Coordinates of C-alpha atoms and ligand atoms in Angstrom, one line a residue:
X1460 CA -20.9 108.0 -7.9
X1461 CA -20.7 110.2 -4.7
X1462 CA -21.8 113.9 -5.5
X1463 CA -23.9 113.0 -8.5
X1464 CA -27.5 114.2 -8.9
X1465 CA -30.1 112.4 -10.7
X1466 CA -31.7 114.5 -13.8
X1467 CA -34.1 111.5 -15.0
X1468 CA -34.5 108.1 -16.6
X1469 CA -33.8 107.1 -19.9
X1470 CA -34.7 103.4 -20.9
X1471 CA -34.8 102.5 -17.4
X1472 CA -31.3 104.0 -16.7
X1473 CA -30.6 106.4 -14.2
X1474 CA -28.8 109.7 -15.2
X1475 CA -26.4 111.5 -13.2
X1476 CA -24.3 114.5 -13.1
X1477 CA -21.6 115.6 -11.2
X1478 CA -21.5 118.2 -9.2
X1479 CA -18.2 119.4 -10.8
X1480 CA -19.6 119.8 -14.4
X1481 CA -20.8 123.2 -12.7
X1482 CA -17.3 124.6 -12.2
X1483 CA -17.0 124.1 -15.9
X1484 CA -20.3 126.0 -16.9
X1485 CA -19.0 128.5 -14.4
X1486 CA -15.5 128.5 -16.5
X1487 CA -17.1 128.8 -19.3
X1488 CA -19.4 132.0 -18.1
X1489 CA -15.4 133.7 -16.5
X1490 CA -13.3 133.1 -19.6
X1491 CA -16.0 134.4 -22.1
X1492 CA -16.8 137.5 -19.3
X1493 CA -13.2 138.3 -19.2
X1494 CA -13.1 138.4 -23.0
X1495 CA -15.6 140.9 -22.7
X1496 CA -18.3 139.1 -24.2
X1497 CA -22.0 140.5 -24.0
X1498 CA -24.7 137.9 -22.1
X1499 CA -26.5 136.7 -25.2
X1500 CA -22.6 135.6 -26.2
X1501 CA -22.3 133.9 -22.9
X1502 CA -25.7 132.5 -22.7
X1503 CA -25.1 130.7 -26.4
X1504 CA -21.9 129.5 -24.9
X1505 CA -23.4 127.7 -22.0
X1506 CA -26.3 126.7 -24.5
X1507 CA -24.0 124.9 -26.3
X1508 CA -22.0 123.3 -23.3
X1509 CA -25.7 122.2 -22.6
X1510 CA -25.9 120.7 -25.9
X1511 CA -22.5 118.7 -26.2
X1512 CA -23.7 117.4 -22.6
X1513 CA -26.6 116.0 -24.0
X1514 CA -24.3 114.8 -26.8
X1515 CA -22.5 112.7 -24.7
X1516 CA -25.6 111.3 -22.5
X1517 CA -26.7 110.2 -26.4
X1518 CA -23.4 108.2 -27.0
X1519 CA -23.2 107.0 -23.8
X1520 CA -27.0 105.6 -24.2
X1521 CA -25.9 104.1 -27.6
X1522 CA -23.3 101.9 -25.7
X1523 CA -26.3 101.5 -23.3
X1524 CA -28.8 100.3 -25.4
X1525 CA -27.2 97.9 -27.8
X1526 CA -25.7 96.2 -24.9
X1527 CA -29.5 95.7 -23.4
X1528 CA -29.8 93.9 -26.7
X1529 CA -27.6 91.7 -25.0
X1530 CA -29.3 91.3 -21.9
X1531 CA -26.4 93.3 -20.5
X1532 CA -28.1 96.1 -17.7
X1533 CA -26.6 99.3 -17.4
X1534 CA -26.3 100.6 -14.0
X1535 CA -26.6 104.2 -14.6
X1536 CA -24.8 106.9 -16.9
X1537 CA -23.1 109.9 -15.1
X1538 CA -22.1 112.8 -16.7
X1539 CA -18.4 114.3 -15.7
X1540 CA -17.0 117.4 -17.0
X1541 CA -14.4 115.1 -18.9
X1542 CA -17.0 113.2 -20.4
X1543 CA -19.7 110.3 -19.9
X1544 CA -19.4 107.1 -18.0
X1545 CA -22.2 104.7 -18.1
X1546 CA -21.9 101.5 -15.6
X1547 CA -22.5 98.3 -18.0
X1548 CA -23.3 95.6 -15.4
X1549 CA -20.6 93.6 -17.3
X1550 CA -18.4 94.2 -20.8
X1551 CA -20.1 91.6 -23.4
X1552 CA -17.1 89.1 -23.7
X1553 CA -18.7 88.0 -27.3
X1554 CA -16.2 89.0 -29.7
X1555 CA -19.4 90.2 -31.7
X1556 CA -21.7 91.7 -29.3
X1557 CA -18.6 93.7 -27.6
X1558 CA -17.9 95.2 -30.9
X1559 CA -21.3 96.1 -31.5
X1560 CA -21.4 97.8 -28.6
X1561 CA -17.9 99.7 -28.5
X1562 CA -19.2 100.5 -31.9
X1563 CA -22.5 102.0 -31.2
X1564 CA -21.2 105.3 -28.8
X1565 CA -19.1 106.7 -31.7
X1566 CA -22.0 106.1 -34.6
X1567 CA -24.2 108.3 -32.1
X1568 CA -21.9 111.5 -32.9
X1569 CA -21.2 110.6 -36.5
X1570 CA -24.9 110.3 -37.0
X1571 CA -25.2 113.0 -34.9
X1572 CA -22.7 115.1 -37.2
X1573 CA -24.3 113.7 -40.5
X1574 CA -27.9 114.9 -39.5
X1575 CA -26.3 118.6 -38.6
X1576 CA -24.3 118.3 -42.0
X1577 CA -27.3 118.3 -43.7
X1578 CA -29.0 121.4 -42.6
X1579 CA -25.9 124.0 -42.5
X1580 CA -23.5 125.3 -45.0
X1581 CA -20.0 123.8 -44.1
X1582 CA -16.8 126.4 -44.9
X1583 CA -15.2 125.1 -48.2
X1584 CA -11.8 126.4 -47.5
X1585 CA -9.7 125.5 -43.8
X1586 CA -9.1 129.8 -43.3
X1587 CA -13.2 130.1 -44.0
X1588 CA -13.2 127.7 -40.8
X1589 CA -10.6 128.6 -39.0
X1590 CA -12.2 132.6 -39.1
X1591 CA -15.8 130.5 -38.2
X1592 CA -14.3 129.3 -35.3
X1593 CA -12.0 131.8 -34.1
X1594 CA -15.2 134.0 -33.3
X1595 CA -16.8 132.4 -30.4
X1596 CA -20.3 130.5 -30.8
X1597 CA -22.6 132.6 -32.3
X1598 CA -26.3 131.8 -33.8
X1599 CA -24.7 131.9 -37.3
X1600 CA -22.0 129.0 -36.7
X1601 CA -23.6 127.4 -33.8
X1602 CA -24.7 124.4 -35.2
X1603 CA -21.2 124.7 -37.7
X1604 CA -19.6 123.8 -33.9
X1605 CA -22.0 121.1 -33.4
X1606 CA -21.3 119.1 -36.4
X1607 CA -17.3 119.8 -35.4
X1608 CA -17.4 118.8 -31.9
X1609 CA -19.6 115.5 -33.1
X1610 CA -16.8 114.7 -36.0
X1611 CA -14.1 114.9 -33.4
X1612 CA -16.1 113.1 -30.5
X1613 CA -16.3 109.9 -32.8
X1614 CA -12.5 110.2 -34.3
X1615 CA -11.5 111.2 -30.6
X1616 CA -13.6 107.9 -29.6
X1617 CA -12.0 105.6 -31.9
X1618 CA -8.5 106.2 -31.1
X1619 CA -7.5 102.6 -30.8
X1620 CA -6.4 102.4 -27.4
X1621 CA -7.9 101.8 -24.0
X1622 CA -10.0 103.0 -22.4
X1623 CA -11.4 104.5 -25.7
X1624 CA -14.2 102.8 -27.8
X1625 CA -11.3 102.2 -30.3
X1626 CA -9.4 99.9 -28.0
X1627 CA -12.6 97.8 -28.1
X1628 CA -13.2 97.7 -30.9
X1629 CA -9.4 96.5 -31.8
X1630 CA -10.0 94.1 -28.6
X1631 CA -13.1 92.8 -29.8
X1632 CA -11.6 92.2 -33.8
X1633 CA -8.9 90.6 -32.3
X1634 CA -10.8 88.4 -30.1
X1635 CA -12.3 87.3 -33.3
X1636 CA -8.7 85.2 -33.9
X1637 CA -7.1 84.6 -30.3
X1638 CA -8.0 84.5 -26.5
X1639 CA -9.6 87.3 -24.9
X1640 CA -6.3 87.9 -22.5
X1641 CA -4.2 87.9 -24.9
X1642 CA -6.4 90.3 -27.3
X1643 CA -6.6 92.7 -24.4
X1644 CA -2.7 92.9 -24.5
X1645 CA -2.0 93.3 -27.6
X1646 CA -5.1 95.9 -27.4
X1647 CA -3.6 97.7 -24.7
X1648 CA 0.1 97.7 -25.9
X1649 CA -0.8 99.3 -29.5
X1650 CA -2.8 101.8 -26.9
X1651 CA 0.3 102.8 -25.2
X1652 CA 2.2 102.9 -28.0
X1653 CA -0.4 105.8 -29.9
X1654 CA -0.3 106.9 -26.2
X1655 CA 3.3 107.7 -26.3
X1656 CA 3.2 109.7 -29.4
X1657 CA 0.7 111.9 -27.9
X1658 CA 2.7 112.6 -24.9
X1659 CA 5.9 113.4 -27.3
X1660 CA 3.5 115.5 -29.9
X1661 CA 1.7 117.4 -27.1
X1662 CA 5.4 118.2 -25.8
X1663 CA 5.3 120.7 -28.5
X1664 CA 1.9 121.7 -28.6
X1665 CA -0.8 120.9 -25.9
X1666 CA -0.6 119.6 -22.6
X1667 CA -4.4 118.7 -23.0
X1668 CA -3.0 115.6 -25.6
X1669 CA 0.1 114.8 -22.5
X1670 CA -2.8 114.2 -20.2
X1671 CA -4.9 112.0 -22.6
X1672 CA -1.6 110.1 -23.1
X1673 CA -1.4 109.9 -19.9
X1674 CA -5.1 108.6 -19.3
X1675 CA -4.2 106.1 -22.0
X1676 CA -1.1 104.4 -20.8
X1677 CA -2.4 103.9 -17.3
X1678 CA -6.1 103.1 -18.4
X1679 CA -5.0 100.7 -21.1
X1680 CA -3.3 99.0 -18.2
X1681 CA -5.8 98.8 -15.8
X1682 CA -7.9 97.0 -18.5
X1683 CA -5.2 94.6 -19.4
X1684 CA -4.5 93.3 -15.9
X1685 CA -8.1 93.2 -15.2
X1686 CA -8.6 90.6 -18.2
X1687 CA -5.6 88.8 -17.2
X1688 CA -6.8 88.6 -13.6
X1689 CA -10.2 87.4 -15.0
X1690 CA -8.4 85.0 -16.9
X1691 CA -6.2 83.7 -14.2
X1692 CA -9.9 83.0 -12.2
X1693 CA -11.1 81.0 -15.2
X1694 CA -12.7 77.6 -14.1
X1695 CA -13.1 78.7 -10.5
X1696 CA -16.1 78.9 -8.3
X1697 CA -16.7 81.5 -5.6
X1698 CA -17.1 78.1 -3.7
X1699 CA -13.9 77.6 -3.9
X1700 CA -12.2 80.5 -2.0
X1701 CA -15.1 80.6 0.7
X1702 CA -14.1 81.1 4.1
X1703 CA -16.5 79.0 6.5
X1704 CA -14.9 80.6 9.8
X1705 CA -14.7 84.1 9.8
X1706 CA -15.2 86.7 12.5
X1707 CA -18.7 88.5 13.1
X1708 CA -19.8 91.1 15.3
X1709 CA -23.2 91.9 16.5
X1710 CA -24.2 95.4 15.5
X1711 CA -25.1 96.4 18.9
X1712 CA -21.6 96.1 20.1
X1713 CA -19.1 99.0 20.5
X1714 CA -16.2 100.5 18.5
X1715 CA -13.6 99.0 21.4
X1716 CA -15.1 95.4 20.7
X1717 CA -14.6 96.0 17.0
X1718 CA -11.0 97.5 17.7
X1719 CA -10.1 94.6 20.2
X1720 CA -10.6 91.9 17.3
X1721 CA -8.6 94.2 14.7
X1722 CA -5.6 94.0 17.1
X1723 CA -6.3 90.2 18.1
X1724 CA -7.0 88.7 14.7
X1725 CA -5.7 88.3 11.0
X1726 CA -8.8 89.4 9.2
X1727 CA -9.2 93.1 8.0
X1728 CA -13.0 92.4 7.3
X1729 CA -15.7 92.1 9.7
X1730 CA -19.1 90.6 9.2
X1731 CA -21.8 92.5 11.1
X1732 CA -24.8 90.6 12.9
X1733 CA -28.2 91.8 14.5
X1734 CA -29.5 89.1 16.2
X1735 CA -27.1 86.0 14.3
X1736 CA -28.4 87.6 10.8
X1737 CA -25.9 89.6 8.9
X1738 CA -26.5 93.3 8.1
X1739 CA -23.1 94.9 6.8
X1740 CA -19.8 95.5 7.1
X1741 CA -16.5 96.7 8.6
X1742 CA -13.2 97.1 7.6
X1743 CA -10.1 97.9 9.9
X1744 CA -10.0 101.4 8.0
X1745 CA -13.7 101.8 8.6
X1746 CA -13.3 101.3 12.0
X1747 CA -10.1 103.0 12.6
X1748 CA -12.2 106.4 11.1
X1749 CA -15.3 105.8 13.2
X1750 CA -12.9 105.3 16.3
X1751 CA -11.1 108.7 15.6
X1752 CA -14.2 110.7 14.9
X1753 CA -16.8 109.0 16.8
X1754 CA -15.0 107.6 19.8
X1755 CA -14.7 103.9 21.0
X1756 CA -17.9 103.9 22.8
X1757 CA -19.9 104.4 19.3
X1758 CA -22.6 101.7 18.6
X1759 CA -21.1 99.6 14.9
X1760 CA -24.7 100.4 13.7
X1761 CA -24.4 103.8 13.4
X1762 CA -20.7 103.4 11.6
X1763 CA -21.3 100.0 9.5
X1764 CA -21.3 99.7 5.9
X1765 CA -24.6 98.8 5.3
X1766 CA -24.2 98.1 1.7
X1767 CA -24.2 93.4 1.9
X1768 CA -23.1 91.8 -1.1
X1769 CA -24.6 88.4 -1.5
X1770 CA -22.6 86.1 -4.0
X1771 CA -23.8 82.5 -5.4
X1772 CA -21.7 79.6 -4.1
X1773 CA -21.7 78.1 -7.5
X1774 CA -21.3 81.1 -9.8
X1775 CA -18.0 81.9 -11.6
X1776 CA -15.4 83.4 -9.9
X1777 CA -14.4 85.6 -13.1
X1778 CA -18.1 87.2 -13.1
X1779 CA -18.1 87.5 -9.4
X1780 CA -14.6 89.2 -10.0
X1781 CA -17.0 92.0 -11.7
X1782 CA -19.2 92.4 -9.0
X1783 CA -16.7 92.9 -6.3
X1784 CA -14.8 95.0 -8.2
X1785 CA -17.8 97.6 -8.8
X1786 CA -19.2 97.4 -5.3
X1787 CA -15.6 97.6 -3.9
X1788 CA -16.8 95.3 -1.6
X1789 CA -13.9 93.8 0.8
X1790 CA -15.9 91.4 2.0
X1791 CA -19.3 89.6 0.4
X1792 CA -21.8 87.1 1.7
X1793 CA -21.9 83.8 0.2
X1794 CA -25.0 82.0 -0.2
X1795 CA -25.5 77.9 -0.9
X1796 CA -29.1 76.3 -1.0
X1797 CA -30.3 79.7 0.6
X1798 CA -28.0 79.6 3.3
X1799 CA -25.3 81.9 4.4
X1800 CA -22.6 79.3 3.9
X1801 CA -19.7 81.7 4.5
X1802 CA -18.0 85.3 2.9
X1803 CA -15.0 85.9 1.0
X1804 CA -12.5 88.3 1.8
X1805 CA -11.6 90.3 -0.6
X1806 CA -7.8 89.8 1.0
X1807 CA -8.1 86.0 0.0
X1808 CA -9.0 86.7 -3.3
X1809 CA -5.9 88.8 -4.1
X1810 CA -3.7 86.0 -2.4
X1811 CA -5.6 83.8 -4.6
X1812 CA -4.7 85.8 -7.9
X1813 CA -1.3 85.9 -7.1
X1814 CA -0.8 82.0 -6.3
X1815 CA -2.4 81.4 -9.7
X1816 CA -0.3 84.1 -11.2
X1817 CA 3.0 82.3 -10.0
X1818 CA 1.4 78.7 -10.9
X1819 CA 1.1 79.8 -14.5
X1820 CA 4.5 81.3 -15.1
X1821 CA 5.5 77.7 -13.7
X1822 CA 3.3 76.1 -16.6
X1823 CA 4.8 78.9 -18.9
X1824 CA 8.7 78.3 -18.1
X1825 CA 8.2 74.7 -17.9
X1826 CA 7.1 75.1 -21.9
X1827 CA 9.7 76.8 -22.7
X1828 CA 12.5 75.0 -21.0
Ligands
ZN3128 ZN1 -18.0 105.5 -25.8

C-alpha cells in the first residue's frame, strides 16, 4: 500500500505501517496533554497504543499462518490506524480451510485475553471497572486494559457480517450446505441487517458504531458481488476473452503518439514495447496525467506503468479474476506455450461479466416461467 513503511519480516511476510497510524499516536499524546496529563501518563498511553498495534499484527498473522497451512501466501500485513489488513494471495474457498482461517485472527486476542487473565486481578463488580477505566492507563490497570481491548477485539471480530471474521465464518458454515455464491449472500444480507441496527443504536449513542455500520453494509456488498462475479466466470479460461490484436507502442515513442491512438482507437489500454518485447503499461488516464504535467513531447518510458502482469492462457478465469483485481491491472499479458499470445483488457472482462450476468437471469426467468 502507498505510504507504508516496512518494520520487518515475520514468517516470510512483509510488515507495513501506514504513515497515518502516526497522526493517531500524535492524537493520542494532544488529547491526554490537554487533559493535563504528566509524561509518564502520556508515555504509558502511547506504550499501550504500541501494544494493541502489536495486537493486531498477532491476529492478523494468525489468519496468515493457518492459511500457509493451506498453501495460501500472504502478500504482506499493513497496519492502519483502523486496524490490520493482511493481503492473502487468495480466500481458501474450502468450506473447512476458510473457516479455519476466519477463525484463527479472533482466537489470537481471546488467547491473548486468557493469558493476561491469568496474571491480573479482574474488578468483580461493573462500577469497580468502570472507576478502573475511567482513570486513564496507568501501571496498576495497564494490563486490566489489555485483557479488555483483546475481549472486545475478538467479539468485535466475530460480528457476523462482512468484512468481519464473523461473516466468514457464517460464509464458510454455510458453504458447508449450499454454493459458495449463494452462502456469500445470505452472509452478506444477515451482515447488513446487524449493520442496520448499528446505524439505528449508534443514532442514540455513538457515531463510532454509524460508521462501522456503514463499513458493514457497503463492505458486505462488495464481497457479495465479488463472489457472484467469480461465480458468473466459473468454467471460463483466460483463453477465452484474449484479445490477439491489440494496440502497442514502443517505449521510445512520445506522449503525442500515445495521445494520437487514444483519440483514434477503441481501446483505453495500451501495451508498451522496447524493441517488439513488452515492458508495461498505459492507460488513457495515465496518459492524459503524463500529458498535463509532463507535456506531449515526454518519452512513454519515463511515464509507463512498469508493473506487467503475465496471466496463463489455460488458467481459470475466476482465479485470474483475483489477480487482476489486486494488481488493478487494466490490462495483463497473456502467455501460451511461453509465448505472448495476446492481453486482456480489463474493459473486456467487465463486458464479459455483464453478458454472463444477463445470460443467467435468461436461464433464471426461463425456470421460473
Ligand atoms: Zn481478522
Amino acid at each position: 500500500m502507498k505510504g507504508s513503511f516496512k518494520l520487518g519480516k515475520i514468517a516470510d511476510i512483509g510488515i507495513f505501517v501506514h504513515w497515518t497510524f502516526s497522526l493517531l499516536i500524535m492524537f493520542i499524546i494532544f488529547i491526554n496533554y490537554r487533559a493535563g496529563q504528566s509524561a509518564t501518563q502520556i508515555l504509558l498511553s502511547v506504550l499501550f497504543i504500541l501494544s494493541l498495534f502489536i495486537t493486531v499484527i498477532l491476529h492478523e498473522l494468525g489468519h496468515a499462518l493457518a492459511a500457509k497451512r493451506y498453501h495460501i501466501k500472504t502478500k504482506d500485513i499493513t497496519l492502519l490506524p483502523i486496524g490490520g489488513l493482511a493481503r492473502l494471495e487468495k480466500i481458501p474457498e474450502k468450506p473447512i480451510e476458510e473457516l479455519i482461517v476466519a477463525v484463527a485472527g479472533p482466537l489470537v486476542n481471546i488467547s491473548l485475553a486468557l493469558i493476561t487473565g491469568i496474571f491480573i486481578a479482574i474488578p468483580e463488580t461493573s462500577e469497580e471497572l468502570m472507576l478502573q477505566l475511567s482513570i486513564g492507563i496507568n501501571p496498576n490497570n495497564f494490563f486490566l486494559n489489555f485483557f479488555l481491548v483483546n475481549f472486545w477485539l475478538a467479539l468485535f471480530n466475530l460480528i457476523p457480517a462482512f468484512p468481519m471474521d464473523g461473516g466468514r465464518i457464517i460464509r464458510a458454515v454455510l458453504s458447508f450446505k449450499m454454493q459458495r455464491h449463494v452462502a456469500t449472500r445470505i452472509a452478506a444480507r444477515i451482515g447488513q441487517f446487524i449493520a442496520l441496527g448499528f446505524i439505528l443504536f449508534g443514532f442514540f449513542t455513538s457515531p463510532v458504531l454509524v460508521f462501522i455500520g456503514i463499513f458493514v453494509i457497503i463492505g458486505a456488498q462488495v464481497e457479495a458481488d465479488f463472489t457472484e462475479t467469480k461465480f458468473l466466470l466459473k468454467g471460463f479460461k483466460v483463453h477465452d476473452i484474449l484479445m490477439k490484436q491489440f494496440p502497442k507502442v514502443d517505449a521510445n515513442e512520445t506522449i503525442k503518439t500515445a495521445v494520437s491512438l487514444v483519440l483514434d482507437s477503441q481501446s483505453k489500454n495500451f501495451l508498451i514495447t522496447e524493441a517488439g518485447i513488452p515492458v508495461g503499461t498505459l492507460n488513457r488516464d495515465q496518459i492524459i496525467m503524463a500529458l498535463t504535467k509532463n507535456g506531449e513531447n515526454e518519452f512513454i518510458y519515463n511515464v509507463m506503468d512498469r508493473n506487467l502482469v503475465f496471466l496463463d492462457g489455460n488458467s481459470l478465469l475466476e482465479n485470474s479474476f483475483e489477480v487482476i483485481q489486486l494488481n488493478k491491472s487494466r490490462l495483463m499479458l497473456v502467455m501460451e506455450n511461453n509465448e505472448a499470445a495476446g492481453v486482456l483488457d480489463s474493459e473486456n472482462l467487465v463486458e464479459f461479466i455483464l453478458i454472463n450476468e444477463v445470460k443467467a437471469k435468461i436461464t433464471h426467468d426461463k425456470k421460473y416461467r
